XYZ file of C-alpha atoms in Angstrom:
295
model
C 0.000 0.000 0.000
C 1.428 3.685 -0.781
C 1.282 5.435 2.648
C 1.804 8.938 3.428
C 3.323 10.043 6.758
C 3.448 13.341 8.010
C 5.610 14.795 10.599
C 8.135 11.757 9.426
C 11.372 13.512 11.000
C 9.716 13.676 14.041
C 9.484 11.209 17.565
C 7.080 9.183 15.952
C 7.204 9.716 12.823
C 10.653 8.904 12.915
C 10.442 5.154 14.098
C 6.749 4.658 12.388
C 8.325 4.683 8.902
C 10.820 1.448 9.827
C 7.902 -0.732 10.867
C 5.930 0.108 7.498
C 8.714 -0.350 5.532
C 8.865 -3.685 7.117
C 5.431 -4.794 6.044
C 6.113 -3.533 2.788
C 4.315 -0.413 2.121
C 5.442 2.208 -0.373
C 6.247 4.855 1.384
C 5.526 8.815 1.004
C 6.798 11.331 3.656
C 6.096 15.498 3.855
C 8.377 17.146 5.308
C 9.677 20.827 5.902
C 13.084 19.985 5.065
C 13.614 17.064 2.739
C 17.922 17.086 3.434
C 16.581 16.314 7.541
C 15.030 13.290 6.072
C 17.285 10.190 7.098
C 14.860 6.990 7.407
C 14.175 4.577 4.955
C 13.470 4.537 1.054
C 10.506 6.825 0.029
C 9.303 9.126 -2.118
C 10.346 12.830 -0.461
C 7.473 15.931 -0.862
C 9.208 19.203 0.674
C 6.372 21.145 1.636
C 4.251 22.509 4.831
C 0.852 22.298 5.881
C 0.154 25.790 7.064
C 0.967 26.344 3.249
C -1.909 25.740 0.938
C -0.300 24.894 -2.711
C 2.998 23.433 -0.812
C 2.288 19.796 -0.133
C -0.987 18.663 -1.378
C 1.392 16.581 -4.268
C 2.028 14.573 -1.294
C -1.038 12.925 -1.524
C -0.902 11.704 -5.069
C -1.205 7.493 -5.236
C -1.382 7.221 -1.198
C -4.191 5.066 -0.101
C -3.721 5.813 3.358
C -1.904 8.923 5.158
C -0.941 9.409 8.923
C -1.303 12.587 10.342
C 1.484 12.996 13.400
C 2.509 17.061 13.094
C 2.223 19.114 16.240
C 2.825 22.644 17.003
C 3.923 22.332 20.663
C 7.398 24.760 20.134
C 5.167 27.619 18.963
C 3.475 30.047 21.105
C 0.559 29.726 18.923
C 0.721 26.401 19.193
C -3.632 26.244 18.974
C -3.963 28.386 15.860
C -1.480 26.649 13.660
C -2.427 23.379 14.307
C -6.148 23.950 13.940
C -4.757 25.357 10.546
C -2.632 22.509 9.545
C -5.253 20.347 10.483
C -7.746 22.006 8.399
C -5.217 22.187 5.263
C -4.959 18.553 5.627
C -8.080 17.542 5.851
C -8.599 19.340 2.772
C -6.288 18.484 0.571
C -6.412 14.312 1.708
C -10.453 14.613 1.227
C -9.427 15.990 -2.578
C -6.877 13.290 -3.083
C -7.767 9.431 -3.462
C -6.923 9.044 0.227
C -9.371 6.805 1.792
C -8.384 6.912 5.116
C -6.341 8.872 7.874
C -4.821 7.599 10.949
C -4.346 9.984 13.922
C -2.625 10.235 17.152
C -4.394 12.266 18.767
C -4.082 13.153 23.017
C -6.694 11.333 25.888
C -8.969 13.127 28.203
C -12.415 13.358 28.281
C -14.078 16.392 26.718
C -16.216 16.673 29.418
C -13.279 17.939 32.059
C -11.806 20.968 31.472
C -8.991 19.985 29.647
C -5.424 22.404 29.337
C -4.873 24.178 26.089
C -3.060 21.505 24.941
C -5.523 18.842 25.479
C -8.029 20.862 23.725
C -6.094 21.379 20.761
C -5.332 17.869 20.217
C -9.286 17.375 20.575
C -10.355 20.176 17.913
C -7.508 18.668 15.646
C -9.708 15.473 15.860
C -12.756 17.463 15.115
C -11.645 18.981 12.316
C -9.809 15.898 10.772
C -12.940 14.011 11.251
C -14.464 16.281 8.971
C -12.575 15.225 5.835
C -13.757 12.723 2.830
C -12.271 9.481 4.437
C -12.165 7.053 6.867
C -10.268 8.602 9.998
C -9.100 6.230 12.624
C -7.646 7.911 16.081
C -5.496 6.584 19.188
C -5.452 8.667 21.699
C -2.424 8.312 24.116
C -1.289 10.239 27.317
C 2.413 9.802 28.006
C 4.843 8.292 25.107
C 7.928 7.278 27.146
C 10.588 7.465 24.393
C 13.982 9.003 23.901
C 13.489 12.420 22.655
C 9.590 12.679 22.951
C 8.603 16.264 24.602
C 6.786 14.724 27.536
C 9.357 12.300 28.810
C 12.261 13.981 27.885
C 11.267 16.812 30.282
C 10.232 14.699 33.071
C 14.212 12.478 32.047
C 16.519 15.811 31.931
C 14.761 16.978 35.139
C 15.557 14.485 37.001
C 18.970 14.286 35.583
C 19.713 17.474 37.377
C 18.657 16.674 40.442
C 20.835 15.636 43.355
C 21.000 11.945 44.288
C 18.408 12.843 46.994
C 15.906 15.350 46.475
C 12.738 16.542 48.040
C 10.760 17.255 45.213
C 7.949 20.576 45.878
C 5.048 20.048 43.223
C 1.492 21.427 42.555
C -0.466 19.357 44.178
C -2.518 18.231 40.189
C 0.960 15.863 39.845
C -1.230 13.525 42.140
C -3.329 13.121 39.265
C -3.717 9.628 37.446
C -1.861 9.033 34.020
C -1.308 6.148 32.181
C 2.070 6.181 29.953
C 2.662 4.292 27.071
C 6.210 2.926 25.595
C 7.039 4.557 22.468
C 7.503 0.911 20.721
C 3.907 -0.109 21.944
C 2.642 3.332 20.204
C 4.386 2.380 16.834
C 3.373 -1.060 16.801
C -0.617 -0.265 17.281
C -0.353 2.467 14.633
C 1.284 0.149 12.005
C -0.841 -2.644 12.877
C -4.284 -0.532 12.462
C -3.539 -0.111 8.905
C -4.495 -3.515 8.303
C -7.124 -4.147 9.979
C -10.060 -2.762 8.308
C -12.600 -2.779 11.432
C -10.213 0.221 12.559
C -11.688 2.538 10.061
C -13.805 5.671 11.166
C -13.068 4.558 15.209
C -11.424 5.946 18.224
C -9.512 3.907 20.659
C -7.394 4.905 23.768
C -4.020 3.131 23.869
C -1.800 2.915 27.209
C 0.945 0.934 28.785
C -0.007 -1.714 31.652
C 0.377 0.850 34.295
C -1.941 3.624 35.900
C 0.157 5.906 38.408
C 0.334 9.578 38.904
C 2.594 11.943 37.860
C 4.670 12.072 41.044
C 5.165 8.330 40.707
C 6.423 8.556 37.433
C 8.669 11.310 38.290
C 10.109 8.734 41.301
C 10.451 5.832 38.959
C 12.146 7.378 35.997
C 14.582 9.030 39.167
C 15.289 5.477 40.496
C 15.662 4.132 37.015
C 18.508 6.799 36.703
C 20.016 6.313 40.052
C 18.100 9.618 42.283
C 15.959 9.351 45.399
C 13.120 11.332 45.187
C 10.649 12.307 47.165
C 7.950 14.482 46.155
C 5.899 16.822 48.412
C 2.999 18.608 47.178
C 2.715 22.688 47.937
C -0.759 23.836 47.314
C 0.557 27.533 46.306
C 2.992 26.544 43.300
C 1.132 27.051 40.249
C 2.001 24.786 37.116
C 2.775 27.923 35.334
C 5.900 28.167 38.040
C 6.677 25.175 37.713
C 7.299 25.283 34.337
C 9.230 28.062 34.657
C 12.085 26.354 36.278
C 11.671 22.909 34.367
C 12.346 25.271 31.111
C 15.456 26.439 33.498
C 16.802 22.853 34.464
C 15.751 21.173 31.260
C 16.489 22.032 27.158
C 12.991 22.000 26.309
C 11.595 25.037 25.736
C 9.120 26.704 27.935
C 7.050 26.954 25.128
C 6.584 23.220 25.100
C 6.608 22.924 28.741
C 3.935 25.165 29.874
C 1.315 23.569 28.138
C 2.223 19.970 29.583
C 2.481 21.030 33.008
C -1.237 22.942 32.586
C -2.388 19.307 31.585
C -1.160 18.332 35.487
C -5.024 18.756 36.355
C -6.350 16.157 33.454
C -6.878 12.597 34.335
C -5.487 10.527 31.259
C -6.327 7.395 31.389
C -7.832 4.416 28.948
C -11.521 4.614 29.145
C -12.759 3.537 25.611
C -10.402 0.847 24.764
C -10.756 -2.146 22.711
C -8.092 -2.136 20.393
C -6.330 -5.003 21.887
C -9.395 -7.501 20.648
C -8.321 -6.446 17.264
C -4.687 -5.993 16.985
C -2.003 -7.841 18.960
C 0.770 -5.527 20.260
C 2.794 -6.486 23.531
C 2.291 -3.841 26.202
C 5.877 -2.812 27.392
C 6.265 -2.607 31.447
C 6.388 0.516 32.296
C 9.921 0.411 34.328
C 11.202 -1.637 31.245
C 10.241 1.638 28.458
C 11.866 3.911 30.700
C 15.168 1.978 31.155
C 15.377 2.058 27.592
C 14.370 5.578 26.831
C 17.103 6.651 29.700
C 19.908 4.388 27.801
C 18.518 6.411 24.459
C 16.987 3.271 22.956
Protein backbone atom coordinates (compact mmCIF):
# COMPACT_ATOMS: atom_id res chain seq x y z
CA UNK A 1 0.00 0.00 0.00
CA UNK A 2 1.43 3.68 -0.78
CA UNK A 3 1.28 5.44 2.65
CA UNK A 4 1.80 8.94 3.43
CA UNK A 5 3.32 10.04 6.76
CA UNK A 6 3.45 13.34 8.01
CA UNK A 7 5.61 14.79 10.60
CA UNK A 8 8.13 11.76 9.43
CA UNK A 9 11.37 13.51 11.00
CA UNK A 10 9.72 13.68 14.04
CA UNK A 11 9.48 11.21 17.57
CA UNK A 12 7.08 9.18 15.95
CA UNK A 13 7.20 9.72 12.82
CA UNK A 14 10.65 8.90 12.91
CA UNK A 15 10.44 5.15 14.10
CA UNK A 16 6.75 4.66 12.39
CA UNK A 17 8.33 4.68 8.90
CA UNK A 18 10.82 1.45 9.83
CA UNK A 19 7.90 -0.73 10.87
CA UNK A 20 5.93 0.11 7.50
CA UNK A 21 8.71 -0.35 5.53
CA UNK A 22 8.87 -3.69 7.12
CA UNK A 23 5.43 -4.79 6.04
CA UNK A 24 6.11 -3.53 2.79
CA UNK A 25 4.31 -0.41 2.12
CA UNK A 26 5.44 2.21 -0.37
CA UNK A 27 6.25 4.86 1.38
CA UNK A 28 5.53 8.82 1.00
CA UNK A 29 6.80 11.33 3.66
CA UNK A 30 6.10 15.50 3.85
CA UNK A 31 8.38 17.15 5.31
CA UNK A 32 9.68 20.83 5.90
CA UNK A 33 13.08 19.99 5.06
CA UNK A 34 13.61 17.06 2.74
CA UNK A 35 17.92 17.09 3.43
CA UNK A 36 16.58 16.31 7.54
CA UNK A 37 15.03 13.29 6.07
CA UNK A 38 17.28 10.19 7.10
CA UNK A 39 14.86 6.99 7.41
CA UNK A 40 14.17 4.58 4.95
CA UNK A 41 13.47 4.54 1.05
CA UNK A 42 10.51 6.83 0.03
CA UNK A 43 9.30 9.13 -2.12
CA UNK A 44 10.35 12.83 -0.46
CA UNK A 45 7.47 15.93 -0.86
CA UNK A 46 9.21 19.20 0.67
CA UNK A 47 6.37 21.14 1.64
CA UNK A 48 4.25 22.51 4.83
CA UNK A 49 0.85 22.30 5.88
CA UNK A 50 0.15 25.79 7.06
CA UNK A 51 0.97 26.34 3.25
CA UNK A 52 -1.91 25.74 0.94
CA UNK A 53 -0.30 24.89 -2.71
CA UNK A 54 3.00 23.43 -0.81
CA UNK A 55 2.29 19.80 -0.13
CA UNK A 56 -0.99 18.66 -1.38
CA UNK A 57 1.39 16.58 -4.27
CA UNK A 58 2.03 14.57 -1.29
CA UNK A 59 -1.04 12.92 -1.52
CA UNK A 60 -0.90 11.70 -5.07
CA UNK A 61 -1.20 7.49 -5.24
CA UNK A 62 -1.38 7.22 -1.20
CA UNK A 63 -4.19 5.07 -0.10
CA UNK A 64 -3.72 5.81 3.36
CA UNK A 65 -1.90 8.92 5.16
CA UNK A 66 -0.94 9.41 8.92
CA UNK A 67 -1.30 12.59 10.34
CA UNK A 68 1.48 13.00 13.40
CA UNK A 69 2.51 17.06 13.09
CA UNK A 70 2.22 19.11 16.24
CA UNK A 71 2.82 22.64 17.00
CA UNK A 72 3.92 22.33 20.66
CA UNK A 73 7.40 24.76 20.13
CA UNK A 74 5.17 27.62 18.96
CA UNK A 75 3.48 30.05 21.11
CA UNK A 76 0.56 29.73 18.92
CA UNK A 77 0.72 26.40 19.19
CA UNK A 78 -3.63 26.24 18.97
CA UNK A 79 -3.96 28.39 15.86
CA UNK A 80 -1.48 26.65 13.66
CA UNK A 81 -2.43 23.38 14.31
CA UNK A 82 -6.15 23.95 13.94
CA UNK A 83 -4.76 25.36 10.55
CA UNK A 84 -2.63 22.51 9.55
CA UNK A 85 -5.25 20.35 10.48
CA UNK A 86 -7.75 22.01 8.40
CA UNK A 87 -5.22 22.19 5.26
CA UNK A 88 -4.96 18.55 5.63
CA UNK A 89 -8.08 17.54 5.85
CA UNK A 90 -8.60 19.34 2.77
CA UNK A 91 -6.29 18.48 0.57
CA UNK A 92 -6.41 14.31 1.71
CA UNK A 93 -10.45 14.61 1.23
CA UNK A 94 -9.43 15.99 -2.58
CA UNK A 95 -6.88 13.29 -3.08
CA UNK A 96 -7.77 9.43 -3.46
CA UNK A 97 -6.92 9.04 0.23
CA UNK A 98 -9.37 6.80 1.79
CA UNK A 99 -8.38 6.91 5.12
CA UNK A 100 -6.34 8.87 7.87
CA UNK A 101 -4.82 7.60 10.95
CA UNK A 102 -4.35 9.98 13.92
CA UNK A 103 -2.63 10.23 17.15
CA UNK A 104 -4.39 12.27 18.77
CA UNK A 105 -4.08 13.15 23.02
CA UNK A 106 -6.69 11.33 25.89
CA UNK A 107 -8.97 13.13 28.20
CA UNK A 108 -12.41 13.36 28.28
CA UNK A 109 -14.08 16.39 26.72
CA UNK A 110 -16.22 16.67 29.42
CA UNK A 111 -13.28 17.94 32.06
CA UNK A 112 -11.81 20.97 31.47
CA UNK A 113 -8.99 19.99 29.65
CA UNK A 114 -5.42 22.40 29.34
CA UNK A 115 -4.87 24.18 26.09
CA UNK A 116 -3.06 21.50 24.94
CA UNK A 117 -5.52 18.84 25.48
CA UNK A 118 -8.03 20.86 23.73
CA UNK A 119 -6.09 21.38 20.76
CA UNK A 120 -5.33 17.87 20.22
CA UNK A 121 -9.29 17.37 20.57
CA UNK A 122 -10.36 20.18 17.91
CA UNK A 123 -7.51 18.67 15.65
CA UNK A 124 -9.71 15.47 15.86
CA UNK A 125 -12.76 17.46 15.12
CA UNK A 126 -11.65 18.98 12.32
CA UNK A 127 -9.81 15.90 10.77
CA UNK A 128 -12.94 14.01 11.25
CA UNK A 129 -14.46 16.28 8.97
CA UNK A 130 -12.57 15.23 5.83
CA UNK A 131 -13.76 12.72 2.83
CA UNK A 132 -12.27 9.48 4.44
CA UNK A 133 -12.16 7.05 6.87
CA UNK A 134 -10.27 8.60 10.00
CA UNK A 135 -9.10 6.23 12.62
CA UNK A 136 -7.65 7.91 16.08
CA UNK A 137 -5.50 6.58 19.19
CA UNK A 138 -5.45 8.67 21.70
CA UNK A 139 -2.42 8.31 24.12
CA UNK A 140 -1.29 10.24 27.32
CA UNK A 141 2.41 9.80 28.01
CA UNK A 142 4.84 8.29 25.11
CA UNK A 143 7.93 7.28 27.15
CA UNK A 144 10.59 7.47 24.39
CA UNK A 145 13.98 9.00 23.90
CA UNK A 146 13.49 12.42 22.66
CA UNK A 147 9.59 12.68 22.95
CA UNK A 148 8.60 16.26 24.60
CA UNK A 149 6.79 14.72 27.54
CA UNK A 150 9.36 12.30 28.81
CA UNK A 151 12.26 13.98 27.88
CA UNK A 152 11.27 16.81 30.28
CA UNK A 153 10.23 14.70 33.07
CA UNK A 154 14.21 12.48 32.05
CA UNK A 155 16.52 15.81 31.93
CA UNK A 156 14.76 16.98 35.14
CA UNK A 157 15.56 14.49 37.00
CA UNK A 158 18.97 14.29 35.58
CA UNK A 159 19.71 17.47 37.38
CA UNK A 160 18.66 16.67 40.44
CA UNK A 161 20.83 15.64 43.36
CA UNK A 162 21.00 11.94 44.29
CA UNK A 163 18.41 12.84 46.99
CA UNK A 164 15.91 15.35 46.47
CA UNK A 165 12.74 16.54 48.04
CA UNK A 166 10.76 17.25 45.21
CA UNK A 167 7.95 20.58 45.88
CA UNK A 168 5.05 20.05 43.22
CA UNK A 169 1.49 21.43 42.55
CA UNK A 170 -0.47 19.36 44.18
CA UNK A 171 -2.52 18.23 40.19
CA UNK A 172 0.96 15.86 39.84
CA UNK A 173 -1.23 13.52 42.14
CA UNK A 174 -3.33 13.12 39.26
CA UNK A 175 -3.72 9.63 37.45
CA UNK A 176 -1.86 9.03 34.02
CA UNK A 177 -1.31 6.15 32.18
CA UNK A 178 2.07 6.18 29.95
CA UNK A 179 2.66 4.29 27.07
CA UNK A 180 6.21 2.93 25.60
CA UNK A 181 7.04 4.56 22.47
CA UNK A 182 7.50 0.91 20.72
CA UNK A 183 3.91 -0.11 21.94
CA UNK A 184 2.64 3.33 20.20
CA UNK A 185 4.39 2.38 16.83
CA UNK A 186 3.37 -1.06 16.80
CA UNK A 187 -0.62 -0.26 17.28
CA UNK A 188 -0.35 2.47 14.63
CA UNK A 189 1.28 0.15 12.01
CA UNK A 190 -0.84 -2.64 12.88
CA UNK A 191 -4.28 -0.53 12.46
CA UNK A 192 -3.54 -0.11 8.91
CA UNK A 193 -4.50 -3.52 8.30
CA UNK A 194 -7.12 -4.15 9.98
CA UNK A 195 -10.06 -2.76 8.31
CA UNK A 196 -12.60 -2.78 11.43
CA UNK A 197 -10.21 0.22 12.56
CA UNK A 198 -11.69 2.54 10.06
CA UNK A 199 -13.81 5.67 11.17
CA UNK A 200 -13.07 4.56 15.21
CA UNK A 201 -11.42 5.95 18.22
CA UNK A 202 -9.51 3.91 20.66
CA UNK A 203 -7.39 4.90 23.77
CA UNK A 204 -4.02 3.13 23.87
CA UNK A 205 -1.80 2.91 27.21
CA UNK A 206 0.95 0.93 28.78
CA UNK A 207 -0.01 -1.71 31.65
CA UNK A 208 0.38 0.85 34.29
CA UNK A 209 -1.94 3.62 35.90
CA UNK A 210 0.16 5.91 38.41
CA UNK A 211 0.33 9.58 38.90
CA UNK A 212 2.59 11.94 37.86
CA UNK A 213 4.67 12.07 41.04
CA UNK A 214 5.17 8.33 40.71
CA UNK A 215 6.42 8.56 37.43
CA UNK A 216 8.67 11.31 38.29
CA UNK A 217 10.11 8.73 41.30
CA UNK A 218 10.45 5.83 38.96
CA UNK A 219 12.15 7.38 36.00
CA UNK A 220 14.58 9.03 39.17
CA UNK A 221 15.29 5.48 40.50
CA UNK A 222 15.66 4.13 37.01
CA UNK A 223 18.51 6.80 36.70
CA UNK A 224 20.02 6.31 40.05
CA UNK A 225 18.10 9.62 42.28
CA UNK A 226 15.96 9.35 45.40
CA UNK A 227 13.12 11.33 45.19
CA UNK A 228 10.65 12.31 47.17
CA UNK A 229 7.95 14.48 46.15
CA UNK A 230 5.90 16.82 48.41
CA UNK A 231 3.00 18.61 47.18
CA UNK A 232 2.72 22.69 47.94
CA UNK A 233 -0.76 23.84 47.31
CA UNK A 234 0.56 27.53 46.31
CA UNK A 235 2.99 26.54 43.30
CA UNK A 236 1.13 27.05 40.25
CA UNK A 237 2.00 24.79 37.12
CA UNK A 238 2.78 27.92 35.33
CA UNK A 239 5.90 28.17 38.04
CA UNK A 240 6.68 25.17 37.71
CA UNK A 241 7.30 25.28 34.34
CA UNK A 242 9.23 28.06 34.66
CA UNK A 243 12.08 26.35 36.28
CA UNK A 244 11.67 22.91 34.37
CA UNK A 245 12.35 25.27 31.11
CA UNK A 246 15.46 26.44 33.50
CA UNK A 247 16.80 22.85 34.46
CA UNK A 248 15.75 21.17 31.26
CA UNK A 249 16.49 22.03 27.16
CA UNK A 250 12.99 22.00 26.31
CA UNK A 251 11.60 25.04 25.74
CA UNK A 252 9.12 26.70 27.93
CA UNK A 253 7.05 26.95 25.13
CA UNK A 254 6.58 23.22 25.10
CA UNK A 255 6.61 22.92 28.74
CA UNK A 256 3.93 25.17 29.87
CA UNK A 257 1.32 23.57 28.14
CA UNK A 258 2.22 19.97 29.58
CA UNK A 259 2.48 21.03 33.01
CA UNK A 260 -1.24 22.94 32.59
CA UNK A 261 -2.39 19.31 31.59
CA UNK A 262 -1.16 18.33 35.49
CA UNK A 263 -5.02 18.76 36.35
CA UNK A 264 -6.35 16.16 33.45
CA UNK A 265 -6.88 12.60 34.33
CA UNK A 266 -5.49 10.53 31.26
CA UNK A 267 -6.33 7.40 31.39
CA UNK A 268 -7.83 4.42 28.95
CA UNK A 269 -11.52 4.61 29.14
CA UNK A 270 -12.76 3.54 25.61
CA UNK A 271 -10.40 0.85 24.76
CA UNK A 272 -10.76 -2.15 22.71
CA UNK A 273 -8.09 -2.14 20.39
CA UNK A 274 -6.33 -5.00 21.89
CA UNK A 275 -9.39 -7.50 20.65
CA UNK A 276 -8.32 -6.45 17.26
CA UNK A 277 -4.69 -5.99 16.98
CA UNK A 278 -2.00 -7.84 18.96
CA UNK A 279 0.77 -5.53 20.26
CA UNK A 280 2.79 -6.49 23.53
CA UNK A 281 2.29 -3.84 26.20
CA UNK A 282 5.88 -2.81 27.39
CA UNK A 283 6.27 -2.61 31.45
CA UNK A 284 6.39 0.52 32.30
CA UNK A 285 9.92 0.41 34.33
CA UNK A 286 11.20 -1.64 31.25
CA UNK A 287 10.24 1.64 28.46
CA UNK A 288 11.87 3.91 30.70
CA UNK A 289 15.17 1.98 31.16
CA UNK A 290 15.38 2.06 27.59
CA UNK A 291 14.37 5.58 26.83
CA UNK A 292 17.10 6.65 29.70
CA UNK A 293 19.91 4.39 27.80
CA UNK A 294 18.52 6.41 24.46
CA UNK A 295 16.99 3.27 22.96
Amino acid sequence: MRVLVTGATGFVGGRLLPALAAAGHDLTVLTRDAERYDGPPARVVEGDLLDTGSFEAAFEGCEAAYYLVHSMNAADFVARDRRAAHNFARAAGAADCSRVIYLGGLGRESDALSPHLRSRHEVERLLAAGDYDLTVLRAAVIVGAGGASFEMVRQFVAHLPRVFVLPLPTAARTNCQPIAIDDVVDYLAAVLDVPETRGRSFDIGGPAVLTYADLLRRTARADGHWLFVAAVPWLSERLAARWLALLTNVPETVVAPLMAGLDNTVVVRNGGLDDLVSVAHTPLDAAIERAIAGE
